[in-house]
């Protein structure tokens, strides 16, 4: 057991092992920052959520347009709702 512990101690004291530990700590810190941005209160999450909402609204409008064009193919060049014909007033004698 003492030989194993001495061997492990030697491995842990090697410069590469210590650098790896520091690098892993730095990587974990960066990962925590990224995950914090992706949390619901983070800026990246808010921006992504806003973009998705805008995309959904655009798709809804596009669906409405395609439905209108399917019903009335000339809807882009002709108005879909025509104004009512004016009713002439009765003439006075």
JSON list of C-alpha atoms in Angstrom, two decimals:
[
{"chain": "A", "resi": 1, "resn": "UNK", "atom": "CA", "xyz": [0.00, 0.00, 0.00]},
{"chain": "A", "resi": 2, "resn": "UNK", "atom": "CA", "xyz": [2.77, 2.55, 0.75]},
{"chain": "A", "resi": 3, "resn": "UNK", "atom": "CA", "xyz": [4.34, 1.84, -2.63]},
{"chain": "A", "resi": 4, "resn": "UNK", "atom": "CA", "xyz": [1.03, 2.46, -4.38]},
{"chain": "A", "resi": 5, "resn": "UNK", "atom": "CA", "xyz": [0.51, 5.71, -2.49]},
{"chain": "A", "resi": 6, "resn": "UNK", "atom": "CA", "xyz": [4.04, 6.85, -3.32]},
{"chain": "A", "resi": 7, "resn": "UNK", "atom": "CA", "xyz": [3.42, 6.04, -6.99]},
{"chain": "A", "resi": 8, "resn": "UNK", "atom": "CA", "xyz": [0.14, 7.95, -6.96]},
{"chain": "A", "resi": 9, "resn": "UNK", "atom": "CA", "xyz": [1.82, 10.86, -5.19]},
{"chain": "A", "resi": 10, "resn": "UNK", "atom": "CA", "xyz": [4.48, 10.91, -7.92]},
{"chain": "A", "resi": 11, "resn": "UNK", "atom": "CA", "xyz": [1.85, 10.98, -10.65]},
{"chain": "A", "resi": 12, "resn": "UNK", "atom": "CA", "xyz": [-0.07, 13.81, -8.97]},
{"chain": "A", "resi": 13, "resn": "UNK", "atom": "CA", "xyz": [3.08, 15.90, -8.58]},
{"chain": "A", "resi": 14, "resn": "UNK", "atom": "CA", "xyz": [4.03, 15.69, -12.24]},
{"chain": "A", "resi": 15, "resn": "UNK", "atom": "CA", "xyz": [3.72, 19.04, -14.06]},
{"chain": "A", "resi": 16, "resn": "UNK", "atom": "CA", "xyz": [1.38, 17.57, -16.71]},
{"chain": "A", "resi": 17, "resn": "UNK", "atom": "CA", "xyz": [-1.05, 16.39, -14.05]},
{"chain": "A", "resi": 18, "resn": "UNK", "atom": "CA", "xyz": [-1.08, 19.77, -12.34]},
{"chain": "A", "resi": 19, "resn": "UNK", "atom": "CA", "xyz": [-1.59, 21.56, -15.66]},
{"chain": "A", "resi": 20, "resn": "UNK", "atom": "CA", "xyz": [-4.42, 19.21, -16.50]},
{"chain": "A", "resi": 21, "resn": "UNK", "atom": "CA", "xyz": [-6.11, 20.02, -13.20]},
{"chain": "A", "resi": 22, "resn": "UNK", "atom": "CA", "xyz": [-5.83, 23.76, -13.87]},
{"chain": "A", "resi": 23, "resn": "UNK", "atom": "CA", "xyz": [-7.08, 23.34, -17.42]},
{"chain": "A", "resi": 24, "resn": "UNK", "atom": "CA", "xyz": [-10.06, 21.31, -16.24]},
{"chain": "A", "resi": 25, "resn": "UNK", "atom": "CA", "xyz": [-10.88, 23.96, -13.65]},
{"chain": "A", "resi": 26, "resn": "UNK", "atom": "CA", "xyz": [-10.77, 26.66, -16.33]},
{"chain": "A", "resi": 27, "resn": "UNK", "atom": "CA", "xyz": [-12.93, 24.61, -18.66]},
{"chain": "A", "resi": 28, "resn": "UNK", "atom": "CA", "xyz": [-15.51, 24.04, -15.92]},
{"chain": "A", "resi": 29, "resn": "UNK", "atom": "CA", "xyz": [-15.58, 27.78, -15.15]},
{"chain": "A", "resi": 30, "resn": "UNK", "atom": "CA", "xyz": [-16.22, 28.57, -18.82]},
{"chain": "A", "resi": 31, "resn": "UNK", "atom": "CA", "xyz": [-18.90, 25.89, -18.99]},
{"chain": "A", "resi": 32, "resn": "UNK", "atom": "CA", "xyz": [-20.63, 27.41, -15.96]},
{"chain": "A", "resi": 33, "resn": "UNK", "atom": "CA", "xyz": [-20.66, 30.83, -17.69]},
{"chain": "A", "resi": 34, "resn": "UNK", "atom": "CA", "xyz": [-22.15, 29.33, -20.86]},
{"chain": "A", "resi": 35, "resn": "UNK", "atom": "CA", "xyz": [-24.80, 27.43, -18.94]},
{"chain": "A", "resi": 36, "resn": "UNK", "atom": "CA", "xyz": [-25.68, 30.57, -16.96]},
{"chain": "A", "resi": 37, "resn": "UNK", "atom": "CA", "xyz": [-26.35, 32.37, -20.26]},
{"chain": "A", "resi": 38, "resn": "UNK", "atom": "CA", "xyz": [-28.61, 29.53, -21.37]},
{"chain": "A", "resi": 39, "resn": "UNK", "atom": "CA", "xyz": [-30.63, 29.63, -18.15]},
{"chain": "A", "resi": 40, "resn": "UNK", "atom": "CA", "xyz": [-34.09, 31.24, -18.48]},
{"chain": "A", "resi": 41, "resn": "UNK", "atom": "CA", "xyz": [-32.83, 34.49, -16.94]},
{"chain": "A", "resi": 42, "resn": "UNK", "atom": "CA", "xyz": [-29.72, 34.62, -19.16]},
{"chain": "A", "resi": 43, "resn": "UNK", "atom": "CA", "xyz": [-29.27, 37.02, -22.07]},
{"chain": "A", "resi": 44, "resn": "UNK", "atom": "CA", "xyz": [-28.65, 34.28, -24.64]},
{"chain": "A", "resi": 45, "resn": "UNK", "atom": "CA", "xyz": [-31.82, 32.45, -23.59]},
{"chain": "A", "resi": 46, "resn": "UNK", "atom": "CA", "xyz": [-33.87, 35.66, -23.77]},
{"chain": "A", "resi": 47, "resn": "UNK", "atom": "CA", "xyz": [-32.50, 36.46, -27.23]},
{"chain": "A", "resi": 48, "resn": "UNK", "atom": "CA", "xyz": [-33.11, 32.93, -28.50]},
{"chain": "A", "resi": 49, "resn": "UNK", "atom": "CA", "xyz": [-36.61, 32.90, -27.05]},
{"chain": "A", "resi": 50, "resn": "UNK", "atom": "CA", "xyz": [-37.40, 36.25, -28.67]},
{"chain": "A", "resi": 51, "resn": "UNK", "atom": "CA", "xyz": [-36.10, 35.01, -32.03]},
{"chain": "A", "resi": 52, "resn": "UNK", "atom": "CA", "xyz": [-38.20, 31.86, -31.80]},
{"chain": "A", "resi": 53, "resn": "UNK", "atom": "CA", "xyz": [-41.31, 33.92, -30.99]},
{"chain": "A", "resi": 54, "resn": "UNK", "atom": "CA", "xyz": [-40.67, 36.18, -34.00]},
{"chain": "A", "resi": 55, "resn": "UNK", "atom": "CA", "xyz": [-40.16, 33.13, -36.20]},
{"chain": "A", "resi": 56, "resn": "UNK", "atom": "CA", "xyz": [-43.44, 31.62, -34.98]},
{"chain": "A", "resi": 57, "resn": "UNK", "atom": "CA", "xyz": [-45.25, 34.89, -35.73]},
{"chain": "A", "resi": 58, "resn": "UNK", "atom": "CA", "xyz": [-43.72, 35.03, -39.20]},
{"chain": "A", "resi": 59, "resn": "UNK", "atom": "CA", "xyz": [-44.73, 31.43, -39.88]},
{"chain": "A", "resi": 60, "resn": "UNK", "atom": "CA", "xyz": [-48.27, 32.17, -38.72]},
{"chain": "A", "resi": 61, "resn": "UNK", "atom": "CA", "xyz": [-48.47, 35.16, -41.08]},
{"chain": "A", "resi": 62, "resn": "UNK", "atom": "CA", "xyz": [-47.04, 33.08, -43.92]},
{"chain": "A", "resi": 63, "resn": "UNK", "atom": "CA", "xyz": [-49.62, 30.38, -43.26]},
{"chain": "A", "resi": 64, "resn": "UNK", "atom": "CA", "xyz": [-52.37, 33.00, -43.40]},
{"chain": "A", "resi": 65, "resn": "UNK", "atom": "CA", "xyz": [-50.99, 34.34, -46.69]},
{"chain": "A", "resi": 66, "resn": "UNK", "atom": "CA", "xyz": [-50.76, 30.90, -48.28]},
{"chain": "A", "resi": 67, "resn": "UNK", "atom": "CA", "xyz": [-54.31, 30.11, -47.17]},
{"chain": "A", "resi": 68, "resn": "UNK", "atom": "CA", "xyz": [-55.56, 33.37, -48.74]},
{"chain": "A", "resi": 69, "resn": "UNK", "atom": "CA", "xyz": [-53.67, 32.66, -51.98]},
{"chain": "A", "resi": 70, "resn": "UNK", "atom": "CA", "xyz": [-55.04, 29.14, -52.09]},
{"chain": "A", "resi": 71, "resn": "UNK", "atom": "CA", "xyz": [-58.59, 30.50, -51.81]},
{"chain": "A", "resi": 72, "resn": "UNK", "atom": "CA", "xyz": [-58.05, 33.53, -54.09]},
{"chain": "A", "resi": 73, "resn": "UNK", "atom": "CA", "xyz": [-54.95, 33.21, -56.30]},
{"chain": "A", "resi": 74, "resn": "UNK", "atom": "CA", "xyz": [-55.24, 36.81, -57.53]},
{"chain": "A", "resi": 75, "resn": "UNK", "atom": "CA", "xyz": [-55.31, 38.23, -53.99]},
{"chain": "A", "resi": 76, "resn": "UNK", "atom": "CA", "xyz": [-51.88, 39.83, -54.45]},
{"chain": "A", "resi": 77, "resn": "UNK", "atom": "CA", "xyz": [-53.03, 42.02, -57.33]},
{"chain": "A", "resi": 78, "resn": "UNK", "atom": "CA", "xyz": [-56.72, 42.44, -56.64]},
{"chain": "A", "resi": 79, "resn": "UNK", "atom": "CA", "xyz": [-58.25, 43.50, -53.34]},
{"chain": "A", "resi": 80, "resn": "UNK", "atom": "CA", "xyz": [-59.92, 40.70, -51.44]},
{"chain": "A", "resi": 81, "resn": "UNK", "atom": "CA", "xyz": [-62.64, 42.96, -50.04]},
{"chain": "A", "resi": 82, "resn": "UNK", "atom": "CA", "xyz": [-64.39, 45.24, -52.48]},
{"chain": "A", "resi": 83, "resn": "UNK", "atom": "CA", "xyz": [-66.06, 48.40, -51.17]},
{"chain": "A", "resi": 84, "resn": "UNK", "atom": "CA", "xyz": [-69.84, 48.42, -51.24]},
{"chain": "A", "resi": 85, "resn": "UNK", "atom": "CA", "xyz": [-71.48, 50.03, -54.22]},
{"chain": "A", "resi": 86, "resn": "UNK", "atom": "CA", "xyz": [-72.73, 53.48, -53.30]},
{"chain": "A", "resi": 87, "resn": "UNK", "atom": "CA", "xyz": [-76.46, 53.85, -53.12]},
{"chain": "A", "resi": 88, "resn": "UNK", "atom": "CA", "xyz": [-77.69, 56.92, -55.00]},
{"chain": "A", "resi": 89, "resn": "UNK", "atom": "CA", "xyz": [-79.82, 59.31, -53.04]},
{"chain": "A", "resi": 90, "resn": "UNK", "atom": "CA", "xyz": [-83.34, 59.93, -54.20]},
{"chain": "A", "resi": 91, "resn": "UNK", "atom": "CA", "xyz": [-83.66, 63.06, -56.28]},
{"chain": "A", "resi": 92, "resn": "UNK", "atom": "CA", "xyz": [-85.84, 65.88, -55.03]},
{"chain": "A", "resi": 93, "resn": "UNK", "atom": "CA", "xyz": [-88.52, 67.40, -57.21]}
]
